[in-house]
Amino acid sequence: MNSPSVPITGIGSVSPYGPLAGLIQQGPLEPTDVTAWTSAGQRRAFLVPPFRPATVVPGLKTRRLDRLSAWALVASSLALQDAGIDLNLVDRSRVAVFFATAFGCVELTEAFYLSAAANGWNGTDPITFPETLASAPASHVSMFHGLRGPNITVSNKYFGGESAILQATCLLRQGQADLAIVLAGDALSRSLYSWYEEAGLLSPACYNSHPVSESGGFIPGEGVAAVVLEPSARINVRPNARSYARIGAGRWAAGGQPVNIIRQMLAASVPNLTICGGNGVPCATSPTATLAREIVGDGVAITEPHAFATGLAGSGALFHLILGVSSRRVSGAALFLSTARNNGFAVLLLELP
C-alpha cells in the first residue's frame, strides 16, 4: 500500500545568498575570505553575509543566541511566510519542529570551553551553557512561534537532513501532527575549520583562488534551510496553497546495494530529474552523480551536488533539495539521492508540479 505524498508548501533559508523566502535564484557563488578569526594565510569558505535578524523578522531578539539559533528563527519565519500560514488559525499543539545539525551551536560551545580553559569551571558564564545544546535552535523556534507539538533534533552523521525529512513525513502520515517545520544547517567556527584542516578534508580552493569545480576536497559552508510540510488533505482545502514538491517514499541505509534497492523503490517508473546531494565529498568528483547514472541511465537530467551545500558536511540535504528544485523547471517524477563517502545512502521519491 502506497503512503500518501507529503507536499512541501513553504521554503525559507539563511545562506551565502542571504535570508530568502521561497526558491533560491542562484547566481555565481564563490567562497569568501574568513575574517572572523586571524590565521596564517588566506582561509575561504561559503559564509552567510552579516545581517540583522530583526530587519527580516520584526521583533526578533537574538542578543544571547548562537548564530545557528538566530538563523533557525529567521529561516522558519520565512518558510511559514512563504507557505502563507497564519499560526493564529492553527492548533499550535499539533505543529512539529524537526531540526538537523551535525555540530549544533558550535560557536557558543567553543566559547564556553575556551572560557573554562582560561578561567576554570567556576569562571564560566552559566547563562551561556544552555545555548550550547544542539537542541537549542529547535527549542527557540518552538518558543518564538508558540508551538507545542513534537520537537525533535536529529544528528545522523552525513544524513541528518534526510533523516529529519523522513521522520517528519512519517509523523504527518500517522496523523500525529497537522504541520511540520523541518530545518537543517550548521554554523562555521574556528575550531571546526581547524578540525577539517587537520583531517585533510579541505579543498585547495580554501587557501587561494583555485577554481572550486576543479578542486579535490570540499569547501566549508554555513547556513540554515527550512521547509514547511503539510498533509495533502490540508493544502487541498487551504486557499492559495501551493506545492514545491511532494515527498513520496524514502529511505536511509548504512549499507546494502543502493542500485538494486532504489530500482525496486522506483518499480517501473523513470524519474524526469535526479537531484544529487553529497555531504563533505570532493568538489571535483561526485559519487552521487555516478550512482545516479547507474540507476537511471544517461537520459535523465541530473543536478550535481552544489559546492556550498556539500560544505555543510552533515546537514546540507535541504539546501541540495531546494537548490536542485530551484535550478530545474521539470515536472513529474523526480529522485533525490545522497551519498557520503562510504557511509551509505539516502533517497526520496518526489513528484514535482
Phi, psi and omega in degrees: 000127181282136177282147179295144179288155181241115183284146166268115186250350180210146180225135172219150182205153169233118189207183173301344174277356182097182176281126186221146168255136179089194181297155181263110177281104192280135169240185177302134181226118177240151176298151180245163182291138176279122180240000183288341176214158180275147179209161178278098181098176184287140172228131182234155179198167173273099189254148173285125178293144181300140175204161178265114182306325183292340176283339178266318179239097183304137178087357182283127179247123187229019190302319184263005187269150167296152179303325182298317178294318179297317179295323179297320178296317180293312183297318180295320179296318179293323179294317178296319177298316181295326179283348181072033183261127173261108184295342176292343180256011185241145172285103188290346176283353180242027174250120183263151176235126174240133180229127179249131180209147176272325189234355178066207183279071190292331182294310180288330175297315178300314181296321181295314182287327175295323176295319179295321180294325183276325190241357186083163184298327180289346181262005179276162180270111183295337179291332182287326190304312181301332181281356177274349183290141181297334181275358183301315181301316179296322179296317179296322178299314180295316182293317182296319182268359180069036183267140183235015179274189179305141181226110191229131174250132186241134170223110188229056181049247186276350190236038180297313181297317179297318180296320179297318178297314181298318180292320181294316179296323178297317180299316180292319180294329180276001178073021181270357175203156178262345187201144178224135171254118181249126180236153175206138177167176179206160173250154182261134178233170180297317182295322180292317178299317180296322179296317177302319180296312181298328180279354179069033186262349191272153179282150172303336180293349176288342188243357179200192182265028177302134180303133183300316187292346182253012188255144167279168184072183179232167180250123182300147177226173177209158179147172177223132174246149179223141173229149174258128177248137178222148173297149181303321182298329181287316183284341178293336181250003181261120182301140175065013177289145178225164181233124174283326179193153175248130182267122177261234180289158178205162181199144169235136181219141179276348181197207180092190181253094187301323182298310181294318182297314184288323176297324176295321178296321181287337186058234183265359184281153177237121181292151176277343183208140171240121178260122184261137171243153178199109187265118176073025179259160181301145181295324190281337182232144180233099176298334178294314179296322177298316178295320180299318180294326178293327182280312189251351180087181184273353184274357182257135178297134181235126175265117182291156176302139179278135184301321180296311182294328177298329180289348171271088199302333180228004187222026185269001189302314182296322178293319176303316181294312182296314181295323178294315178293324181293327188270345184234123176264076182236140178249166178096199185293140178218159181236130172252123188228130177234143169226163178208101179050236181249036187245035173091202184206163174224145183216142173230135172266127186239158170233118182263139182289000000 
